[in-house]
Coordinates of C-alpha atoms and ligand atoms in Angstrom, one line a residue:
M1 CA -178.7 -108.7 -39.7
K2 CA -176.3 -106.8 -42.0
E3 CA -178.0 -103.7 -43.4
T4 CA -176.5 -101.4 -45.9
L5 CA -177.3 -97.8 -46.9
I6 CA -176.2 -96.6 -50.3
I7 CA -175.8 -92.9 -51.1
E8 CA -175.2 -91.2 -54.5
G9 CA -173.4 -87.9 -53.5
G10 CA -173.4 -84.5 -55.1
T11 CA -177.0 -83.4 -54.7
P12 CA -177.6 -80.3 -52.5
L13 CA -180.5 -80.9 -50.0
F14 CA -183.5 -78.5 -50.1
G15 CA -186.8 -78.5 -48.2
R16 CA -188.1 -79.1 -44.7
V17 CA -187.5 -82.0 -42.2
R18 CA -189.2 -82.5 -38.9
A19 CA -187.1 -83.7 -35.9
S20 CA -188.6 -86.8 -34.1
G21 CA -188.8 -87.2 -30.4
A22 CA -185.5 -87.4 -28.6
K23 CA -184.0 -91.0 -28.4
N24 CA -182.1 -90.2 -25.1
A25 CA -185.2 -88.8 -23.4
G26 CA -187.5 -91.6 -24.7
L27 CA -185.3 -94.4 -23.5
V28 CA -185.0 -93.1 -19.9
L29 CA -188.8 -92.3 -19.8
M30 CA -189.6 -95.8 -20.9
A31 CA -187.5 -97.1 -18.0
A32 CA -189.0 -94.6 -15.5
S33 CA -192.5 -95.6 -16.5
I34 CA -192.2 -98.9 -14.6
M35 CA -192.3 -96.8 -11.4
A36 CA -195.8 -95.6 -12.1
D37 CA -199.1 -97.3 -11.0
G38 CA -201.3 -97.5 -14.0
E39 CA -200.9 -96.9 -17.7
T40 CA -198.3 -94.4 -18.9
I41 CA -198.8 -92.9 -22.4
L42 CA -195.7 -91.5 -24.1
D43 CA -196.2 -89.2 -27.1
N44 CA -193.6 -88.3 -29.7
L45 CA -191.6 -91.5 -29.0
P46 CA -189.5 -92.2 -32.2
R47 CA -190.0 -95.6 -33.8
I48 CA -186.3 -96.6 -33.8
R49 CA -184.4 -99.8 -33.1
D50 CA -183.3 -98.7 -29.6
V51 CA -187.0 -98.0 -28.6
E52 CA -188.0 -101.5 -30.0
V53 CA -185.2 -103.1 -27.9
M54 CA -186.4 -101.2 -24.8
I55 CA -190.0 -102.5 -25.5
D56 CA -188.6 -106.0 -25.6
I57 CA -186.9 -105.5 -22.3
L58 CA -190.1 -104.0 -20.8
N59 CA -192.0 -107.1 -22.0
S60 CA -189.3 -109.4 -20.6
I61 CA -189.9 -108.0 -17.1
N62 CA -193.7 -108.5 -17.6
V63 CA -194.6 -104.9 -18.4
D64 CA -197.3 -104.6 -21.0
T65 CA -196.7 -102.2 -23.9
C66 CA -198.6 -101.3 -27.0
W67 CA -198.4 -98.8 -29.8
K68 CA -201.7 -96.9 -30.0
D69 CA -203.4 -95.7 -33.2
D70 CA -202.4 -92.1 -32.5
G71 CA -198.7 -93.1 -32.5
S72 CA -198.2 -93.0 -28.7
L73 CA -196.8 -95.9 -26.7
S74 CA -198.8 -97.3 -23.8
I75 CA -196.7 -98.8 -20.9
H76 CA -198.5 -100.7 -18.2
P77 CA -196.6 -102.4 -15.4
P78 CA -198.5 -105.3 -13.7
A79 CA -200.3 -104.5 -10.4
G80 CA -198.1 -107.0 -8.6
G81 CA -194.3 -106.9 -8.9
I82 CA -192.3 -106.9 -12.1
N83 CA -189.6 -109.4 -12.9
K84 CA -186.6 -107.8 -11.4
Q85 CA -184.0 -109.2 -13.8
T86 CA -183.2 -107.8 -17.2
S87 CA -181.8 -110.4 -19.7
Y88 CA -178.3 -110.4 -20.9
E89 CA -179.5 -111.1 -24.5
L90 CA -181.4 -107.9 -24.6
A91 CA -179.2 -105.7 -22.3
K92 CA -176.1 -106.3 -24.4
Q93 CA -177.7 -104.6 -27.3
L94 CA -178.5 -101.4 -25.5
R95 CA -176.5 -99.3 -23.0
A96 CA -179.8 -97.6 -21.9
S97 CA -180.8 -101.0 -20.4
N98 CA -178.8 -99.9 -17.4
L99 CA -181.4 -97.3 -16.7
F100 CA -183.7 -100.0 -15.2
L101 CA -181.3 -100.1 -12.2
G102 CA -182.6 -96.8 -10.7
A103 CA -186.2 -97.4 -11.8
M104 CA -186.4 -100.9 -10.2
L105 CA -184.6 -99.8 -7.0
G106 CA -187.1 -96.9 -6.8
R107 CA -190.2 -99.1 -7.2
E108 CA -189.1 -102.6 -6.1
K109 CA -186.1 -101.8 -3.9
E110 CA -184.3 -104.6 -5.7
A111 CA -182.7 -105.0 -9.2
I112 CA -180.7 -107.5 -11.1
I113 CA -179.3 -105.7 -14.2
S114 CA -177.0 -107.2 -16.8
L115 CA -173.9 -105.0 -17.3
P116 CA -174.8 -103.2 -20.4
G117 CA -173.3 -103.3 -23.9
G118 CA -173.8 -100.4 -26.3
C119 CA -171.5 -98.7 -28.8
D120 CA -167.8 -99.3 -28.7
I121 CA -167.0 -95.7 -28.0
G122 CA -165.4 -96.4 -24.7
S123 CA -165.4 -98.7 -21.7
R124 CA -168.8 -97.3 -20.5
P125 CA -168.2 -98.0 -16.7
M126 CA -170.9 -97.8 -14.1
D127 CA -168.8 -96.8 -11.1
L128 CA -170.7 -93.5 -10.6
H129 CA -174.1 -95.2 -10.9
I130 CA -173.1 -97.7 -8.2
K131 CA -171.5 -94.9 -6.0
G132 CA -174.9 -93.1 -6.1
I133 CA -177.2 -96.0 -5.3
Q134 CA -174.9 -97.2 -2.5
A135 CA -175.0 -93.7 -1.0
L136 CA -178.8 -94.1 -0.9
G137 CA -178.4 -97.4 1.0
A138 CA -178.3 -100.1 -1.7
E139 CA -176.2 -103.2 -1.2
V140 CA -174.5 -104.0 -4.4
A141 CA -172.7 -107.1 -5.7
I142 CA -171.3 -107.5 -9.2
E143 CA -171.1 -111.2 -10.3
H144 CA -171.3 -113.1 -13.5
G145 CA -171.8 -109.9 -15.6
Y146 CA -174.8 -108.8 -13.5
I147 CA -175.3 -106.0 -10.9
Y148 CA -177.2 -107.4 -8.0
A149 CA -178.7 -104.5 -5.9
R150 CA -181.0 -104.5 -2.9
A151 CA -182.3 -101.4 -1.1
K152 CA -184.7 -102.5 1.6
N153 CA -183.7 -99.7 4.0
A154 CA -182.8 -97.0 1.5
S155 CA -182.9 -93.4 2.6
G156 CA -182.2 -90.0 1.0
A157 CA -178.5 -88.9 0.8
R158 CA -176.1 -86.4 -0.8
V159 CA -174.2 -87.7 -3.8
Y160 CA -171.3 -86.0 -5.5
L161 CA -170.7 -87.1 -9.1
D162 CA -167.0 -87.0 -10.1
F163 CA -168.1 -86.6 -13.7
P164 CA -171.6 -85.2 -14.7
S165 CA -172.6 -88.6 -16.1
V166 CA -176.0 -88.5 -17.8
G167 CA -176.9 -92.1 -17.0
A168 CA -175.7 -91.9 -13.4
T169 CA -177.7 -88.7 -12.8
E170 CA -180.8 -90.4 -14.2
N171 CA -180.4 -93.6 -12.2
I172 CA -179.9 -91.8 -8.9
M173 CA -182.8 -89.4 -9.7
M174 CA -185.1 -92.3 -10.3
M175 CA -184.1 -94.3 -7.2
A176 CA -184.3 -91.1 -5.0
A177 CA -187.7 -90.2 -6.4
M178 CA -189.2 -93.1 -4.4
T179 CA -186.6 -93.3 -1.6
P180 CA -187.8 -91.8 1.8
G181 CA -186.1 -88.5 2.7
Q182 CA -184.2 -85.8 0.7
S183 CA -181.5 -86.6 -1.8
I184 CA -179.1 -84.1 -3.4
I185 CA -177.1 -84.8 -6.5
E186 CA -174.1 -82.5 -6.9
N187 CA -172.2 -82.0 -10.1
A188 CA -175.3 -83.5 -11.8
A189 CA -175.6 -83.7 -15.6
K190 CA -177.6 -80.8 -17.1
E191 CA -178.6 -82.2 -20.4
P192 CA -182.2 -81.4 -21.7
E193 CA -183.0 -85.1 -21.4
I194 CA -182.3 -84.9 -17.6
V195 CA -184.9 -82.0 -17.4
D196 CA -187.4 -84.1 -19.4
L197 CA -187.0 -87.0 -16.9
A198 CA -187.5 -84.6 -13.9
N199 CA -190.6 -83.1 -15.5
F200 CA -191.9 -86.6 -16.3
L201 CA -191.4 -87.8 -12.7
N202 CA -192.9 -84.6 -11.3
S203 CA -195.9 -85.1 -13.6
M204 CA -196.3 -88.5 -11.9
G205 CA -196.2 -86.8 -8.4
G206 CA -192.5 -86.8 -7.9
R207 CA -190.8 -83.9 -6.1
I208 CA -187.6 -83.0 -8.0
R209 CA -186.1 -79.5 -8.1
G210 CA -183.1 -78.1 -9.9
A211 CA -182.9 -80.4 -12.9
G212 CA -180.9 -78.6 -15.6
T213 CA -178.5 -77.2 -13.0
D214 CA -175.6 -79.0 -11.3
I215 CA -177.5 -79.4 -8.0
I216 CA -180.7 -81.5 -8.1
K217 CA -182.8 -81.9 -5.0
I218 CA -185.2 -84.9 -4.7
E219 CA -187.9 -85.5 -2.0
G220 CA -188.8 -89.2 -2.0
V221 CA -192.5 -90.1 -2.4
Q222 CA -194.4 -93.3 -1.7
Q223 CA -196.2 -93.6 -5.0
L224 CA -196.0 -92.3 -8.5
K225 CA -199.1 -92.1 -10.6
A226 CA -199.1 -92.9 -14.4
C227 CA -199.5 -89.9 -16.7
R228 CA -199.5 -89.0 -20.4
Y229 CA -196.3 -87.2 -21.5
A230 CA -194.8 -85.8 -24.7
I231 CA -191.1 -86.3 -25.1
I232 CA -188.9 -83.3 -26.2
P233 CA -187.6 -83.2 -29.8
D234 CA -184.2 -84.8 -30.6
R235 CA -181.5 -82.1 -30.6
I236 CA -178.9 -84.4 -32.0
E237 CA -181.1 -85.6 -34.9
A238 CA -181.9 -82.0 -35.6
G239 CA -178.2 -81.1 -35.5
T240 CA -177.4 -83.9 -37.9
Y241 CA -179.9 -82.6 -40.5
M242 CA -178.4 -79.1 -40.1
V243 CA -175.0 -80.4 -41.0
A244 CA -176.6 -82.2 -43.9
A245 CA -177.7 -78.9 -45.3
A246 CA -174.2 -77.3 -44.8
I247 CA -172.2 -80.2 -46.2
S248 CA -174.4 -80.7 -49.3
G249 CA -174.5 -77.0 -50.3
G250 CA -178.3 -76.8 -49.8
E251 CA -180.8 -75.0 -47.7
V252 CA -183.0 -76.9 -45.2
I253 CA -185.5 -75.9 -42.5
V254 CA -185.4 -78.2 -39.5
E255 CA -188.8 -78.2 -37.8
N256 CA -190.0 -79.2 -34.3
I257 CA -186.9 -78.0 -32.3
I258 CA -186.4 -76.3 -29.0
P259 CA -183.9 -73.5 -29.9
T260 CA -182.1 -73.3 -26.5
H261 CA -181.3 -77.0 -26.8
L262 CA -179.5 -76.3 -30.0
H263 CA -177.4 -73.3 -29.0
P264 CA -174.0 -75.0 -28.9
I265 CA -174.7 -76.8 -32.2
V266 CA -175.9 -73.6 -34.0
A267 CA -172.9 -71.6 -32.7
K268 CA -170.4 -74.0 -34.1
I269 CA -172.2 -74.6 -37.5
Q270 CA -172.4 -70.8 -37.9
E271 CA -168.6 -70.5 -37.2
T272 CA -168.0 -72.8 -40.3
G273 CA -169.7 -70.1 -42.3
A274 CA -173.2 -71.5 -42.8
Y275 CA -176.2 -69.1 -42.4
V276 CA -178.5 -70.2 -39.6
R277 CA -181.7 -68.4 -38.6
E278 CA -184.7 -69.1 -36.5
V279 CA -187.8 -69.1 -38.7
E280 CA -191.5 -69.9 -38.1
G281 CA -191.5 -73.3 -36.4
G282 CA -187.9 -74.2 -36.9
L283 CA -184.3 -73.4 -37.9
L284 CA -183.2 -72.5 -41.4
V285 CA -179.7 -73.6 -42.4
R286 CA -178.2 -72.4 -45.7
A287 CA -174.8 -73.6 -46.8
S288 CA -172.1 -71.1 -47.5
D289 CA -169.9 -71.4 -50.6
K290 CA -167.0 -72.4 -48.5
I291 CA -166.6 -74.3 -45.2
L292 CA -164.4 -72.4 -42.7
P293 CA -162.1 -74.5 -40.5
I294 CA -162.9 -74.3 -36.7
D295 CA -161.9 -75.9 -33.4
I296 CA -164.3 -78.0 -31.4
K297 CA -164.1 -79.3 -27.8
T298 CA -166.8 -81.7 -26.7
L299 CA -168.1 -81.1 -23.2
P300 CA -171.1 -82.0 -21.0
Y301 CA -174.1 -79.8 -21.7
P302 CA -174.2 -76.8 -22.3
G303 CA -170.9 -77.5 -24.0
F304 CA -170.7 -78.9 -27.5
P305 CA -172.3 -82.3 -27.4
T306 CA -170.1 -85.4 -28.0
D307 CA -173.0 -86.9 -30.0
M308 CA -172.4 -84.3 -32.7
Q309 CA -168.6 -84.7 -32.9
S310 CA -168.5 -87.2 -35.7
Q311 CA -171.0 -85.2 -37.8
M312 CA -168.9 -82.0 -37.4
M313 CA -165.8 -84.0 -38.3
A314 CA -167.4 -85.0 -41.6
L315 CA -168.2 -81.4 -42.4
L316 CA -164.7 -80.1 -41.5
C317 CA -163.2 -82.7 -43.9
L318 CA -164.2 -80.3 -46.6
G319 CA -163.0 -77.2 -44.7
E320 CA -160.7 -74.6 -46.2
G321 CA -157.9 -75.3 -43.8
S322 CA -157.1 -77.3 -40.7
S323 CA -159.6 -77.9 -37.8
V324 CA -158.8 -79.3 -34.3
I325 CA -161.4 -81.6 -32.6
V326 CA -160.9 -82.5 -28.9
E327 CA -163.1 -85.3 -27.6
N328 CA -163.4 -84.8 -23.8
V329 CA -166.3 -87.0 -23.0
F330 CA -165.6 -90.5 -24.3
E331 CA -162.1 -92.1 -24.5
N332 CA -162.6 -93.7 -27.9
R333 CA -164.9 -91.7 -30.2
F334 CA -162.6 -91.4 -33.3
Q335 CA -163.5 -94.7 -34.8
I336 CA -164.9 -92.9 -37.8
V337 CA -161.5 -91.5 -38.8
D338 CA -160.3 -94.6 -40.7
E339 CA -163.6 -94.7 -42.6
L340 CA -163.5 -91.0 -43.6
K341 CA -159.9 -91.5 -44.8
R342 CA -161.2 -94.3 -47.1
M343 CA -163.2 -91.4 -48.7
G344 CA -160.2 -89.2 -49.1
A345 CA -160.2 -87.3 -45.9
S346 CA -157.0 -86.1 -44.3
I347 CA -157.1 -86.6 -40.5
K348 CA -154.5 -87.1 -37.9
V349 CA -155.4 -88.5 -34.4
E350 CA -153.2 -88.0 -31.3
G351 CA -155.0 -89.4 -28.2
H352 CA -158.1 -87.3 -27.6
T353 CA -157.3 -84.8 -30.4
A354 CA -158.0 -85.1 -34.1
V355 CA -156.5 -82.6 -36.6
V356 CA -158.7 -82.5 -39.7
K357 CA -157.0 -81.0 -42.8
G358 CA -159.6 -79.9 -45.3
V359 CA -159.6 -81.5 -48.7
K360 CA -161.2 -80.3 -51.9
T361 CA -163.2 -83.5 -52.6
L362 CA -164.4 -86.6 -50.8
Y363 CA -164.9 -89.7 -52.9
G364 CA -167.6 -92.4 -52.5
A365 CA -166.3 -95.7 -51.0
R366 CA -167.4 -98.8 -49.2
V367 CA -167.3 -97.9 -45.5
K368 CA -168.5 -99.3 -42.1
A369 CA -170.6 -97.7 -39.4
T370 CA -168.9 -98.3 -36.1
D371 CA -171.5 -96.6 -33.9
L372 CA -174.7 -94.7 -34.2
R373 CA -173.3 -91.2 -34.7
A374 CA -170.3 -92.3 -36.7
G375 CA -172.8 -94.0 -39.0
A376 CA -174.8 -90.7 -39.3
A377 CA -171.6 -88.9 -40.1
L378 CA -170.8 -91.3 -42.9
V379 CA -174.2 -90.5 -44.4
L380 CA -173.3 -86.8 -44.3
A381 CA -169.9 -87.5 -45.9
G382 CA -171.7 -89.6 -48.6
L383 CA -174.1 -86.8 -49.4
A384 CA -171.1 -84.5 -50.3
A385 CA -168.9 -87.2 -51.9
Q386 CA -168.3 -87.7 -55.6
G387 CA -169.9 -91.0 -56.6
E388 CA -171.5 -93.8 -54.5
T389 CA -170.9 -94.5 -50.8
I390 CA -171.9 -97.9 -49.5
I391 CA -172.3 -97.8 -45.7
E392 CA -172.2 -101.3 -44.1
N393 CA -173.6 -102.0 -40.6
A394 CA -176.2 -99.4 -41.2
T395 CA -178.2 -101.0 -38.5
H396 CA -176.3 -98.7 -36.1
I397 CA -177.9 -95.7 -37.9
F398 CA -181.4 -97.1 -37.7
R399 CA -180.9 -97.4 -33.9
G400 CA -181.3 -93.6 -33.5
Y401 CA -182.6 -92.0 -36.7
E402 CA -186.3 -92.5 -37.3
N403 CA -187.2 -92.8 -41.1
I404 CA -183.8 -91.5 -42.1
R405 CA -184.1 -92.8 -45.7
Q406 CA -187.5 -91.1 -46.2
K407 CA -186.4 -87.9 -44.5
L408 CA -183.3 -87.6 -46.7
T409 CA -185.1 -88.6 -49.9
N410 CA -187.7 -85.9 -49.2
L411 CA -184.8 -83.4 -49.1
G412 CA -183.7 -84.6 -52.5
A413 CA -180.9 -87.0 -51.5
K414 CA -180.3 -90.2 -53.5
V415 CA -180.4 -92.8 -50.8
R416 CA -181.4 -96.5 -50.8
Ligands
EPZ501 C1 -175.7 -90.8 -22.5 O1 -174.8 -92.0 -22.4 C2 -176.2 -90.9 -23.9 N1 -177.0 -92.1 -24.1 C3 -175.1 -90.9 -25.0 O2 -175.7 -90.9 -26.3 C4 -174.3 -89.6 -24.8 O3 -173.2 -89.6 -25.6 C5 -173.8 -89.5 -23.3 O4 -174.9 -89.6 -22.4 C6 -173.1 -88.2 -23.0 O5 -173.9 -87.1 -23.3 C7 -178.3 -92.2 -23.6 O6 -178.8 -91.2 -23.0 C8 -179.0 -93.5 -23.7 P1 -172.3 -90.7 -19.5 P2 -174.2 -92.3 -20.9 O7 -172.6 -91.6 -18.4 O8 -175.2 -92.0 -19.8 C9 -168.0 -91.8 -18.0 C10 -176.0 -91.6 -28.5 O9 -175.3 -91.6 -29.5 N2 -168.7 -92.5 -16.9 O10 -172.7 -89.2 -19.4 O11 -173.7 -93.7 -20.9 C11 -168.2 -92.6 -19.3 O12 -167.2 -93.6 -19.5 C12 -175.4 -92.0 -27.1 O13 -177.2 -91.2 -28.5 C13 -167.9 -93.0 -15.9 O14 -166.7 -92.8 -15.9 O15 -173.0 -91.3 -20.8 C14 -168.0 -91.5 -20.4 O16 -166.6 -91.3 -20.6 C15 -173.9 -92.3 -27.2 N3 -168.5 -93.7 -14.9 C16 -168.6 -90.2 -19.7 O17 -168.6 -90.5 -18.3 C17 -169.9 -93.9 -14.9 O18 -170.4 -94.5 -13.9 C18 -169.9 -89.8 -20.2 O19 -170.8 -90.9 -19.9 C19 -170.6 -93.4 -15.9 C20 -170.0 -92.7 -17.0

């Protein structure tokens, strides 16, 4: 359905906002939980659209789920086998549906996964996922938009990732966790969500070492036992509210964060002149009276996260000079530029580089969210713009930002 978010700009934000659980940890842990015998309980899982779609996919492969009164999600695979095929209808809505590939190969030694959809930020290939599971012994065929994989005689292996892909690292880790022998992932992704997955699998009896570095070693085990686990806070949601404080001229404390996860984001926001300090239970961000132009290059963790690129672009539209943003992770993540230009921004795109020439004022306009983070960035631009900004396709935003209207309203924003 078409959903719209309307923002009346010009009000500085003040107050405290609490980061929810990390979307990109929760989604992979929901997939991994099908490998466990028994009932997994996930705490701190955000109630966002992507989690709801993941629940639908779990239910479609006969895994029981239910939200408990304390806000946790119970996930209980059937004692027998699960249905090994994810449906195209559901998978096309969510890139993370591809994470069932590794989980199913780990537990069932077989998987039929619809090639995923997701945002239009790039082609989103799965060549590294397939290279990894084949190295561990899976036979793979891709037909009619599905990946058919069987791994009856899988055994541990060494896999080198040409690019430190988050999803490929996660799929290989999950398959290797229940594949006999030792596996080694080289040039692995180092994101905090990878560490959360390794900690979760180890809590279930997995034997994974080195997550968070570029070499991950996995000893396969026969069985994983269900556990209760609390998901890490969302560093991208937290970063988004930090930019909201800076762009609106206010002062906000973002609570429930893990400071090390935010280092790249804090560093770049400070370079624009904002005052950022760790306080009791969170991070305080106070806007400066002017936004300094800076250069940004997105890189795999611990580089500056691509998921914060659009949000920083919105902030730099009001900078006192020109900023250069280079997007090195996805091949097509400047969709937001045309929408920001409708609000008066001055941005020039050449391939992977965007030059943002700061302007004095942004003006409210009717704009369209093209993906989750671009949508969030339009909210940020709307907070600072003169007049009313109407964001269409706001469903994208609700995919990854829990209670965003309530959280912004509590900070004084005029949102509906
Ligand atoms: C995860 O996507 C996140 N999604 C993305 O967040 C995030 O932007 C991305 O990692 C990078 O940090 C989830 O965790 C659910 P990748 P993923 O595989 O795993 C190329 C958000 O807004 N690549 O690290 O799909 C790929 O084309 C979302 O929350 C291959 O070439 O990202 C891309 O250019 C957006 N071959 C680059 O690697 C492959 O087999 C990074 O992709 C796989 C990926």
